Amino acid sequence: MSDMIPAHSRRTFVATSTAAATAAAIGGSFGLLSAQTAEAAEAGTSFRPSAGGSIRPFRVNFPQKDLADLRQRIVSTRWPEKETVADQSQGAQLATMKELAHYWASEYDWRKVEAKLNSHPQFITEIDGLDIHFVHVRSKHENAMPIIVTHGWPGSIIEQMKIIEPLTNPTAHGGKASDAFHVVIPSIPGYGFSGKPTGKGWDPERIAQAWAELMKRLGYNKYVAQGGDWGSIITDLMARQKPQGLIGIHVNLPGVVPPAIEKAIASGNPLPSGTVLSDEEKAAVDQLDFVYKHVYYAYMMASRPQTLTGLVDSPISLASFLVDHDAASLAMISRSFAGHKEGLSRDDVLDNVTLFWLTKTGISAARLFAENKAPFFAVKGVTLPVAVSVFPDEIYQAPESWAKQAYPNLIRYNKVSKGGHFAAWEQPALFVDEVRAGFRSLR
């Protein structure tokens, strides 16, 4: 195993590297492309494309002692006093976290998600000096469209597990053979099973370039990309870079805010003089104003990620930090641990938190906020075809008017009936419908 694999990965994965397994990863119906990137695409970047690169299959198998240690740490938690308010305005409530801890320590079974992960082909390949982990599932249907799907924070590839089968096997899930996709789901550097950068420079721009290299290495000469949260930013940047083979994108947290408006909101200043907004645009401004006033976790990760040592030392510290992403998601997760079945289940939440814990990626994932130079919500300059899905409980509702301005080649805009920030994870059936519809015109 490569020295670039972090220590936890070296003891976590069982590797096989036979030529047959590599061939299975690549697939037979797409001819391999050259791994060299055009000099023009490289200009002004620190990205170093490889001249090839092995693709090494992996399976996940954490030692039992790691799970025993996790349970012991949970039951040994030193709890704070109860919040002094009756709502979630002070963060994840004590009752929610105690219920989460009880279920995590006494009933939750990590081996189930481990088996789920291992039911899909997973691989590691070194790109630009860093090991990149990815799931790669090819459809049985001819002419399936290759798609690379990128997760966000505080997520992981766990977010996309529910959409793999419907995308690759649509005839068994309400679709047609013509809706089929070959699915590639990479772990962002510093997240999950990908390597942890040991120096600066792995920002969304570089990740976008790495994803293009990955798709080349897999032999896909025509493909689409999808993302939410960080995945939306990375996907937007891929589209702006226009790598050979990328023909369109779908995003569910689109970057459509006029730059001057986002700058004003982020800095707490009035909107530019003369700004005229529709009711829909005004609502989006109000939502973004709320976001910028309440994303303290983002400011902390962007400025002082190394201070968050508790995220790799205390499982409950990690869990409370990850579940408190946004007000709607926290409320939904709290209801789930109170016994209501909706959106994310208790197991869904703990599958993701446990992955963060076992891979010790609380801080390495946080560093992406410190690396980022791109605006979160503003226009990125994308001219490729774009499909946009707006989920009602997302942190802001992107107006169609802004989407048309931001994406001059907008091929679809749709408001979905339910779902929030973790759309693929919360509402997989609706999400799959959106992806199918979004790319149908590009087949």
PDB file of N, CA, C and O in Angstrom, residues 75-144:
ATOM      1  N   VAL A  75     -19.542   6.018  26.373  1.00  0.00           N
ATOM      2  CA  VAL A  75     -20.124   5.852  27.712  1.00  0.00           C
ATOM      3  C   VAL A  75     -19.369   6.652  28.768  1.00  0.00           C
ATOM      4  O   VAL A  75     -19.901   6.897  29.855  1.00  0.00           O
ATOM      5  N   SER A  76     -18.140   7.078  28.462  1.00  0.00           N
ATOM      6  CA  SER A  76     -17.349   7.866  29.413  1.00  0.00           C
ATOM      7  C   SER A  76     -17.476   9.362  29.194  1.00  0.00           C
ATOM      8  O   SER A  76     -16.735  10.153  29.787  1.00  0.00           O
ATOM      9  N   THR A  77     -18.423   9.765  28.356  1.00  0.00           N
ATOM     10  CA  THR A  77     -18.595  11.187  28.039  1.00  0.00           C
ATOM     11  C   THR A  77     -18.833  12.028  29.295  1.00  0.00           C
ATOM     12  O   THR A  77     -19.613  11.643  30.174  1.00  0.00           O
ATOM     13  N   ARG A  78     -18.178  13.150  29.365  1.00  0.00           N
ATOM     14  CA  ARG A  78     -18.454  14.143  30.408  1.00  0.00           C
ATOM     15  C   ARG A  78     -19.455  15.131  29.827  1.00  0.00           C
ATOM     16  O   ARG A  78     -19.138  15.908  28.924  1.00  0.00           O
ATOM     17  N   TRP A  79     -20.677  15.079  30.338  1.00  0.00           N
ATOM     18  CA  TRP A  79     -21.760  15.867  29.754  1.00  0.00           C
ATOM     19  C   TRP A  79     -21.803  17.281  30.325  1.00  0.00           C
ATOM     20  O   TRP A  79     -21.542  17.491  31.513  1.00  0.00           O
ATOM     21  N   PRO A  80     -22.163  18.261  29.499  1.00  0.00           N
ATOM     22  CA  PRO A  80     -22.384  19.615  30.013  1.00  0.00           C
ATOM     23  C   PRO A  80     -23.756  19.707  30.662  1.00  0.00           C
ATOM     24  O   PRO A  80     -24.563  18.768  30.592  1.00  0.00           O
ATOM     25  N   GLU A  81     -24.042  20.826  31.272  1.00  0.00           N
ATOM     26  CA  GLU A  81     -25.374  21.059  31.806  1.00  0.00           C
ATOM     27  C   GLU A  81     -26.339  21.295  30.646  1.00  0.00           C
ATOM     28  O   GLU A  81     -25.925  21.565  29.516  1.00  0.00           O
ATOM     29  N   LYS A  82     -27.622  21.199  30.950  1.00  0.00           N
ATOM     30  CA  LYS A  82     -28.642  21.420  29.938  1.00  0.00           C
ATOM     31  C   LYS A  82     -28.598  22.867  29.438  1.00  0.00           C
ATOM     32  O   LYS A  82     -28.266  23.786  30.179  1.00  0.00           O
ATOM     33  N   GLU A  83     -28.931  23.044  28.171  1.00  0.00           N
ATOM     34  CA  GLU A  83     -28.999  24.386  27.595  1.00  0.00           C
ATOM     35  C   GLU A  83     -29.984  25.253  28.386  1.00  0.00           C
ATOM     36  O   GLU A  83     -30.900  24.725  29.019  1.00  0.00           O
ATOM     37  N   THR A  84     -29.792  26.542  28.315  1.00  0.00           N
ATOM     38  CA  THR A  84     -30.618  27.454  29.113  1.00  0.00           C
ATOM     39  C   THR A  84     -31.791  28.028  28.332  1.00  0.00           C
ATOM     40  O   THR A  84     -32.441  28.979  28.776  1.00  0.00           O
ATOM     41  N   VAL A  85     -32.054  27.458  27.153  1.00  0.00           N
ATOM     42  CA  VAL A  85     -33.193  27.887  26.346  1.00  0.00           C
ATOM     43  C   VAL A  85     -34.023  26.663  26.001  1.00  0.00           C
ATOM     44  O   VAL A  85     -33.585  25.523  26.158  1.00  0.00           O
ATOM     45  N   ALA A  86     -35.237  26.901  25.522  1.00  0.00           N
ATOM     46  CA  ALA A  86     -36.145  25.790  25.220  1.00  0.00           C
ATOM     47  C   ALA A  86     -36.075  25.351  23.762  1.00  0.00           C
ATOM     48  O   ALA A  86     -36.818  24.460  23.351  1.00  0.00           O
ATOM     49  N   ASP A  87     -35.198  25.967  22.980  1.00  0.00           N
ATOM     50  CA  ASP A  87     -35.102  25.623  21.558  1.00  0.00           C
ATOM     51  C   ASP A  87     -33.660  25.253  21.216  1.00  0.00           C
ATOM     52  O   ASP A  87     -32.837  25.028  22.104  1.00  0.00           O
ATOM     53  N   GLN A  88     -33.351  25.209  19.922  1.00  0.00           N
ATOM     54  CA  GLN A  88     -32.019  24.801  19.471  1.00  0.00           C
ATOM     55  C   GLN A  88     -31.105  25.989  19.170  1.00  0.00           C
ATOM     56  O   GLN A  88     -30.085  25.828  18.514  1.00  0.00           O
ATOM     57  N   SER A  89     -31.463  27.151  19.673  1.00  0.00           N
ATOM     58  CA  SER A  89     -30.681  28.345  19.363  1.00  0.00           C
ATOM     59  C   SER A  89     -29.283  28.308  19.970  1.00  0.00           C
ATOM     60  O   SER A  89     -28.404  29.068  19.551  1.00  0.00           O
ATOM     61  N   GLN A  90     -29.048  27.422  20.947  1.00  0.00           N
ATOM     62  CA  GLN A  90     -27.711  27.277  21.518  1.00  0.00           C
ATOM     63  C   GLN A  90     -26.980  26.068  20.955  1.00  0.00           C
ATOM     64  O   GLN A  90     -25.867  25.751  21.381  1.00  0.00           O
ATOM     65  N   GLY A  91     -27.589  25.406  19.964  1.00  0.00           N
ATOM     66  CA  GLY A  91     -26.939  24.257  19.332  1.00  0.00           C
ATOM     67  C   GLY A  91     -27.670  22.958  19.605  1.00  0.00           C
ATOM     68  O   GLY A  91     -28.822  22.946  20.045  1.00  0.00           O
ATOM     69  N   ALA A  92     -26.977  21.854  19.321  1.00  0.00           N
ATOM     70  CA  ALA A  92     -27.566  20.528  19.542  1.00  0.00           C
ATOM     71  C   ALA A  92     -27.927  20.366  21.017  1.00  0.00           C
ATOM     72  O   ALA A  92     -27.078  20.531  21.900  1.00  0.00           O
ATOM     73  N   GLN A  93     -29.188  20.046  21.289  1.00  0.00           N
ATOM     74  CA  GLN A  93     -29.666  20.011  22.672  1.00  0.00           C
ATOM     75  C   GLN A  93     -29.165  18.773  23.421  1.00  0.00           C
ATOM     76  O   GLN A  93     -28.921  17.715  22.819  1.00  0.00           O
ATOM     77  N   LEU A  94     -29.032  18.929  24.727  1.00  0.00           N
ATOM     78  CA  LEU A  94     -28.499  17.857  25.560  1.00  0.00           C
ATOM     79  C   LEU A  94     -29.317  16.579  25.420  1.00  0.00           C
ATOM     80  O   LEU A  94     -28.759  15.483  25.315  1.00  0.00           O
ATOM     81  N   ALA A  95     -30.638  16.688  25.411  1.00  0.00           N
ATOM     82  CA  ALA A  95     -31.480  15.492  25.315  1.00  0.00           C
ATOM     83  C   ALA A  95     -31.228  14.735  24.009  1.00  0.00           C
ATOM     84  O   ALA A  95     -31.172  13.497  23.989  1.00  0.00           O
ATOM     85  N   THR A  96     -31.071  15.473  22.919  1.00  0.00           N
ATOM     86  CA  THR A  96     -30.786  14.837  21.627  1.00  0.00           C
ATOM     87  C   THR A  96     -29.457  14.110  21.675  1.00  0.00           C
ATOM     88  O   THR A  96     -29.344  12.949  21.238  1.00  0.00           O
ATOM     89  N   MET A  97     -28.441  14.751  22.202  1.00  0.00           N
ATOM     90  CA  MET A  97     -27.113  14.144  22.212  1.00  0.00           C
ATOM     91  C   MET A  97     -27.046  12.951  23.157  1.00  0.00           C
ATOM     92  O   MET A  97     -26.340  11.965  22.884  1.00  0.00           O
ATOM     93  N   LYS A  98     -27.799  12.995  24.269  1.00  0.00           N
ATOM     94  CA  LYS A  98     -27.813  11.833  25.160  1.00  0.00           C
ATOM     95  C   LYS A  98     -28.529  10.655  24.511  1.00  0.00           C
ATOM     96  O   LYS A  98     -28.116   9.501  24.676  1.00  0.00           O
ATOM     97  N   GLU A  99     -29.587  10.933  23.769  1.00  0.00           N
ATOM     98  CA  GLU A  99     -30.276   9.856  23.068  1.00  0.00           C
ATOM     99  C   GLU A  99     -29.378   9.280  21.972  1.00  0.00           C
ATOM    100  O   GLU A  99     -29.322   8.068  21.778  1.00  0.00           O
ATOM    101  N   LEU A 100     -28.699  10.156  21.264  1.00  0.00           N
ATOM    102  CA  LEU A 100     -27.750   9.707  20.247  1.00  0.00           C
ATOM    103  C   LEU A 100     -26.672   8.828  20.870  1.00  0.00           C
ATOM    104  O   LEU A 100     -26.338   7.757  20.336  1.00  0.00           O
ATOM    105  N   ALA A 101     -26.123   9.259  21.997  1.00  0.00           N
ATOM    106  CA  ALA A 101     -25.055   8.503  22.659  1.00  0.00           C
ATOM    107  C   ALA A 101     -25.552   7.131  23.118  1.00  0.00           C
ATOM    108  O   ALA A 101     -24.857   6.122  22.965  1.00  0.00           O
ATOM    109  N   HIS A 102     -26.753   7.094  23.670  1.00  0.00           N
ATOM    110  CA  HIS A 102     -27.307   5.820  24.139  1.00  0.00           C
ATOM    111  C   HIS A 102     -27.452   4.830  22.983  1.00  0.00           C
ATOM    112  O   HIS A 102     -27.051   3.665  23.090  1.00  0.00           O
ATOM    113  N   TYR A 103     -28.023   5.307  21.879  1.00  0.00           N
ATOM    114  CA  TYR A 103     -28.220   4.416  20.727  1.00  0.00           C
ATOM    115  C   TYR A 103     -26.878   3.998  20.131  1.00  0.00           C
ATOM    116  O   TYR A 103     -26.680   2.833  19.764  1.00  0.00           O
ATOM    117  N   TRP A 104     -25.956   4.951  20.040  1.00  0.00           N
ATOM    118  CA  TRP A 104     -24.640   4.690  19.448  1.00  0.00           C
ATOM    119  C   TRP A 104     -23.887   3.615  20.236  1.00  0.00           C
ATOM    120  O   TRP A 104     -23.287   2.711  19.662  1.00  0.00           O
ATOM    121  N   ALA A 105     -23.935   3.704  21.545  1.00  0.00           N
ATOM    122  CA  ALA A 105     -23.166   2.788  22.390  1.00  0.00           C
ATOM    123  C   ALA A 105     -23.843   1.440  22.577  1.00  0.00           C
ATOM    124  O   ALA A 105     -23.162   0.414  22.772  1.00  0.00           O
ATOM    125  N   SER A 106     -25.177   1.387  22.514  1.00  0.00           N
ATOM    126  CA  SER A 106     -25.865   0.148  22.898  1.00  0.00           C
ATOM    127  C   SER A 106     -26.531  -0.604  21.750  1.00  0.00           C
ATOM    128  O   SER A 106     -26.707  -1.827  21.836  1.00  0.00           O
ATOM    129  N   GLU A 107     -26.917   0.099  20.666  1.00  0.00           N
ATOM    130  CA  GLU A 107     -27.667  -0.568  19.604  1.00  0.00           C
ATOM    131  C   GLU A 107     -27.062  -0.438  18.210  1.00  0.00           C
ATOM    132  O   GLU A 107     -27.252  -1.316  17.373  1.00  0.00           O
ATOM    133  N   TYR A 108     -26.357   0.630  17.950  1.00  0.00           N
ATOM    134  CA  TYR A 108     -25.844   0.883  16.596  1.00  0.00           C
ATOM    135  C   TYR A 108     -24.838  -0.192  16.175  1.00  0.00           C
ATOM    136  O   TYR A 108     -24.001  -0.621  16.962  1.00  0.00           O
ATOM    137  N   ASP A 109     -24.917  -0.599  14.913  1.00  0.00           N
ATOM    138  CA  ASP A 109     -24.046  -1.642  14.382  1.00  0.00           C
ATOM    139  C   ASP A 109     -23.266  -1.112  13.177  1.00  0.00           C
ATOM    140  O   ASP A 109     -23.797  -1.041  12.066  1.00  0.00           O
ATOM    141  N   TRP A 110     -22.006  -0.745  13.386  1.00  0.00           N
ATOM    142  CA  TRP A 110     -21.168  -0.252  12.295  1.00  0.00           C
ATOM    143  C   TRP A 110     -20.975  -1.302  11.205  1.00  0.00           C
ATOM    144  O   TRP A 110     -20.856  -0.966  10.027  1.00  0.00           O
ATOM    145  N   ARG A 111     -20.946  -2.580  11.576  1.00  0.00           N
ATOM    146  CA  ARG A 111     -20.661  -3.616  10.583  1.00  0.00           C
ATOM    147  C   ARG A 111     -21.694  -3.629   9.457  1.00  0.00           C
ATOM    148  O   ARG A 111     -21.393  -4.070   8.349  1.00  0.00           O
ATOM    149  N   LYS A 112     -22.906  -3.139   9.727  1.00  0.00           N
ATOM    150  CA  LYS A 112     -23.919  -3.095   8.673  1.00  0.00           C
ATOM    151  C   LYS A 112     -23.515  -2.125   7.570  1.00  0.00           C
ATOM    152  O   LYS A 112     -23.644  -2.436   6.383  1.00  0.00           O
ATOM    153  N   VAL A 113     -23.040  -0.952   7.947  1.00  0.00           N
ATOM    154  CA  VAL A 113     -22.648   0.008   6.917  1.00  0.00           C
ATOM    155  C   VAL A 113     -21.341  -0.418   6.271  1.00  0.00           C
ATOM    156  O   VAL A 113     -21.114  -0.190   5.079  1.00  0.00           O
ATOM    157  N   GLU A 114     -20.492  -1.076   7.035  1.00  0.00           N
ATOM    158  CA  GLU A 114     -19.259  -1.603   6.459  1.00  0.00           C
ATOM    159  C   GLU A 114     -19.587  -2.612   5.354  1.00  0.00           C
ATOM    160  O   GLU A 114     -18.997  -2.576   4.259  1.00  0.00           O
ATOM    161  N   ALA A 115     -20.569  -3.494   5.618  1.00  0.00           N
ATOM    162  CA  ALA A 115     -21.003  -4.458   4.606  1.00  0.00           C
ATOM    163  C   ALA A 115     -21.622  -3.747   3.411  1.00  0.00           C
ATOM    164  O   ALA A 115     -21.431  -4.160   2.255  1.00  0.00           O
ATOM    165  N   LYS A 116     -22.366  -2.680   3.676  1.00  0.00           N
ATOM    166  CA  LYS A 116     -22.989  -1.913   2.590  1.00  0.00           C
ATOM    167  C   LYS A 116     -21.915  -1.294   1.699  1.00  0.00           C
ATOM    168  O   LYS A 116     -21.998  -1.330   0.463  1.00  0.00           O
ATOM    169  N   LEU A 117     -20.895  -0.711   2.322  1.00  0.00           N
ATOM    170  CA  LEU A 117     -19.796  -0.133   1.554  1.00  0.00           C
ATOM    171  C   LEU A 117     -19.099  -1.204   0.727  1.00  0.00           C
ATOM    172  O   LEU A 117     -18.792  -1.011  -0.451  1.00  0.00           O
ATOM    173  N   ASN A 118     -18.853  -2.348   1.350  1.00  0.00           N
ATOM    174  CA  ASN A 118     -18.135  -3.418   0.663  1.00  0.00           C
ATOM    175  C   ASN A 118     -18.973  -4.127  -0.390  1.00  0.00           C
ATOM    176  O   ASN A 118     -18.443  -4.921  -1.171  1.00  0.00           O
ATOM    177  N   SER A 119     -20.272  -3.857  -0.428  1.00  0.00           N
ATOM    178  CA  SER A 119     -21.103  -4.433  -1.484  1.00  0.00           C
ATOM    179  C   SER A 119     -20.910  -3.696  -2.811  1.00  0.00           C
ATOM    180  O   SER A 119     -21.368  -4.169  -3.852  1.00  0.00           O
ATOM    181  N   HIS A 120     -20.235  -2.547  -2.757  1.00  0.00           N
ATOM    182  CA  HIS A 120     -19.934  -1.776  -3.965  1.00  0.00           C
ATOM    183  C   HIS A 120     -18.432  -1.803  -4.225  1.00  0.00           C
ATOM    184  O   HIS A 120     -17.633  -1.774  -3.282  1.00  0.00           O
ATOM    185  N   PRO A 121     -18.022  -1.826  -5.480  1.00  0.00           N
ATOM    186  CA  PRO A 121     -16.587  -1.783  -5.786  1.00  0.00           C
ATOM    187  C   PRO A 121     -15.976  -0.457  -5.342  1.00  0.00           C
ATOM    188  O   PRO A 121     -16.472   0.613  -5.698  1.00  0.00           O
ATOM    189  N   GLN A 122     -14.913  -0.545  -4.557  1.00  0.00           N
ATOM    190  CA  GLN A 122     -14.208   0.641  -4.069  1.00  0.00           C
ATOM    191  C   GLN A 122     -12.747   0.544  -4.461  1.00  0.00           C
ATOM    192  O   GLN A 122     -12.179  -0.541  -4.513  1.00  0.00           O
ATOM    193  N   PHE A 123     -12.133   1.708  -4.679  1.00  0.00           N
ATOM    194  CA  PHE A 123     -10.776   1.726  -5.185  1.00  0.00           C
ATOM    195  C   PHE A 123     -10.008   2.905  -4.618  1.00  0.00           C
ATOM    196  O   PHE A 123     -10.586   3.870  -4.115  1.00  0.00           O
ATOM    197  N   ILE A 124      -8.682   2.807  -4.715  1.00  0.00           N
ATOM    198  CA  ILE A 124      -7.771   3.903  -4.391  1.00  0.00           C
ATOM    199  C   ILE A 124      -6.863   4.106  -5.603  1.00  0.00           C
ATOM    200  O   ILE A 124      -6.378   3.148  -6.201  1.00  0.00           O
ATOM    201  N   THR A 125      -6.649   5.354  -5.971  1.00  0.00           N
ATOM    202  CA  THR A 125      -5.666   5.670  -6.996  1.00  0.00           C
ATOM    203  C   THR A 125      -4.951   6.952  -6.603  1.00  0.00           C
ATOM    204  O   THR A 125      -5.567   7.852  -6.011  1.00  0.00           O
ATOM    205  N   GLU A 126      -3.677   7.025  -6.873  1.00  0.00           N
ATOM    206  CA  GLU A 126      -2.916   8.220  -6.518  1.00  0.00           C
ATOM    207  C   GLU A 126      -3.035   9.255  -7.631  1.00  0.00           C
ATOM    208  O   GLU A 126      -2.748   8.968  -8.795  1.00  0.00           O
ATOM    209  N   ILE A 127      -3.462  10.451  -7.271  1.00  0.00           N
ATOM    210  CA  ILE A 127      -3.572  11.557  -8.210  1.00  0.00           C
ATOM    211  C   ILE A 127      -2.884  12.767  -7.610  1.00  0.00           C
ATOM    212  O   ILE A 127      -3.195  13.176  -6.486  1.00  0.00           O
ATOM    213  N   ASP A 128      -1.939  13.314  -8.342  1.00  0.00           N
ATOM    214  CA  ASP A 128      -1.237  14.520  -7.888  1.00  0.00           C
ATOM    215  C   ASP A 128      -0.625  14.325  -6.502  1.00  0.00           C
ATOM    216  O   ASP A 128      -0.680  15.206  -5.644  1.00  0.00           O
ATOM    217  N   GLY A 129      -0.069  13.136  -6.272  1.00  0.00           N
ATOM    218  CA  GLY A 129       0.637  12.869  -5.027  1.00  0.00           C
ATOM    219  C   GLY A 129      -0.224  12.494  -3.849  1.00  0.00           C
ATOM    220  O   GLY A 129       0.289  12.341  -2.737  1.00  0.00           O
ATOM    221  N   LEU A 130      -1.536  12.339  -4.050  1.00  0.00           N
ATOM    222  CA  LEU A 130      -2.426  12.008  -2.938  1.00  0.00           C
ATOM    223  C   LEU A 130      -3.316  10.829  -3.321  1.00  0.00           C
ATOM    224  O   LEU A 130      -3.817  10.762  -4.452  1.00  0.00           O
ATOM    225  N   ASP A 131      -3.513   9.911  -2.387  1.00  0.00           N
ATOM    226  CA  ASP A 131      -4.389   8.781  -2.655  1.00  0.00           C
ATOM    227  C   ASP A 131      -5.849   9.220  -2.589  1.00  0.00           C
ATOM    228  O   ASP A 131      -6.286   9.826  -1.611  1.00  0.00           O
ATOM    229  N   ILE A 132      -6.592   8.914  -3.643  1.00  0.00           N
ATOM    230  CA  ILE A 132      -7.999   9.257  -3.747  1.00  0.00           C
ATOM    231  C   ILE A 132      -8.814   7.973  -3.718  1.00  0.00           C
ATOM    232  O   ILE A 132      -8.608   7.063  -4.523  1.00  0.00           O
ATOM    233  N   HIS A 133      -9.749   7.925  -2.788  1.00  0.00           N
ATOM    234  CA  HIS A 133     -10.663   6.792  -2.668  1.00  0.00           C
ATOM    235  C   HIS A 133     -11.926   7.097  -3.457  1.00  0.00           C
ATOM    236  O   HIS A 133     -12.397   8.236  -3.493  1.00  0.00           O
ATOM    237  N   PHE A 134     -12.476   6.067  -4.103  1.00  0.00           N
ATOM    238  CA  PHE A 134     -13.733   6.274  -4.817  1.00  0.00           C
ATOM    239  C   PHE A 134     -14.498   4.969  -4.953  1.00  0.00           C
ATOM    240  O   PHE A 134     -13.933   3.874  -4.958  1.00  0.00           O
ATOM    241  N   VAL A 135     -15.805   5.121  -5.024  1.00  0.00           N
ATOM    242  CA  VAL A 135     -16.714   4.029  -5.373  1.00  0.00           C
ATOM    243  C   VAL A 135     -16.953   4.113  -6.873  1.00  0.00           C
ATOM    244  O   VAL A 135     -17.129   5.203  -7.417  1.00  0.00           O
ATOM    245  N   HIS A 136     -16.950   2.974  -7.551  1.00  0.00           N
ATOM    246  CA  HIS A 136     -17.169   2.969  -8.996  1.00  0.00           C
ATOM    247  C   HIS A 136     -18.075   1.794  -9.339  1.00  0.00           C
ATOM    248  O   HIS A 136     -17.669   0.637  -9.262  1.00  0.00           O
ATOM    249  N   VAL A 137     -19.308   2.095  -9.685  1.00  0.00           N
ATOM    250  CA  VAL A 137     -20.296   1.061 -10.008  1.00  0.00           C
ATOM    251  C   VAL A 137     -20.768   1.282 -11.437  1.00  0.00           C
ATOM    252  O   VAL A 137     -21.354   2.325 -11.754  1.00  0.00           O
ATOM    253  N   ARG A 138     -20.541   0.299 -12.267  1.00  0.00           N
ATOM    254  CA  ARG A 138     -20.953   0.389 -13.666  1.00  0.00           C
ATOM    255  C   ARG A 138     -22.325  -0.247 -13.855  1.00  0.00           C
ATOM    256  O   ARG A 138     -22.648  -1.264 -13.254  1.00  0.00           O
ATOM    257  N   SER A 139     -23.124   0.378 -14.694  1.00  0.00           N
ATOM    258  CA  SER A 139     -24.460  -0.128 -14.996  1.00  0.00           C
ATOM    259  C   SER A 139     -24.371  -1.306 -15.958  1.00  0.00           C
ATOM    260  O   SER A 139     -23.446  -1.408 -16.771  1.00  0.00           O
ATOM    261  N   LYS A 140     -25.362  -2.183 -15.877  1.00  0.00           N
ATOM    262  CA  LYS A 140     -25.453  -3.294 -16.830  1.00  0.00           C
ATOM    263  C   LYS A 140     -26.045  -2.844 -18.156  1.00  0.00           C
ATOM    264  O   LYS A 140     -26.002  -3.584 -19.139  1.00  0.00           O
ATOM    265  N   HIS A 141     -26.621  -1.653 -18.184  1.00  0.00           N
ATOM    266  CA  HIS A 141     -27.315  -1.173 -19.374  1.00  0.00           C
ATOM    267  C   HIS A 141     -26.335  -0.544 -20.369  1.00  0.00           C
ATOM    268  O   HIS A 141     -25.428   0.205 -19.979  1.00  0.00           O
ATOM    269  N   GLU A 142     -26.553  -0.826 -21.634  1.00  0.00           N
ATOM    270  CA  GLU A 142     -25.733  -0.230 -22.677  1.00  0.00           C
ATOM    271  C   GLU A 142     -25.992   1.272 -22.740  1.00  0.00           C
ATOM    272  O   GLU A 142     -27.073   1.756 -22.427  1.00  0.00           O
ATOM    273  N   ASN A 143     -24.966   1.994 -23.144  1.00  0.00           N
ATOM    274  CA  ASN A 143     -25.059   3.440 -23.325  1.00  0.00           C
ATOM    275  C   ASN A 143     -25.376   4.194 -22.035  1.00  0.00           C
ATOM    276  O   ASN A 143     -25.925   5.306 -22.080  1.00  0.00           O
ATOM    277  N   ALA A 144     -25.050   3.588 -20.888  1.00  0.00           N
ATOM    278  CA  ALA A 144     -25.215   4.313 -19.634  1.00  0.00           C
ATOM    279  C   ALA A 144     -24.296   5.539 -19.625  1.00  0.00           C
ATOM    280  O   ALA A 144     -23.200   5.521 -20.182  1.00  0.00           O
TER     281      ALA A 144
END
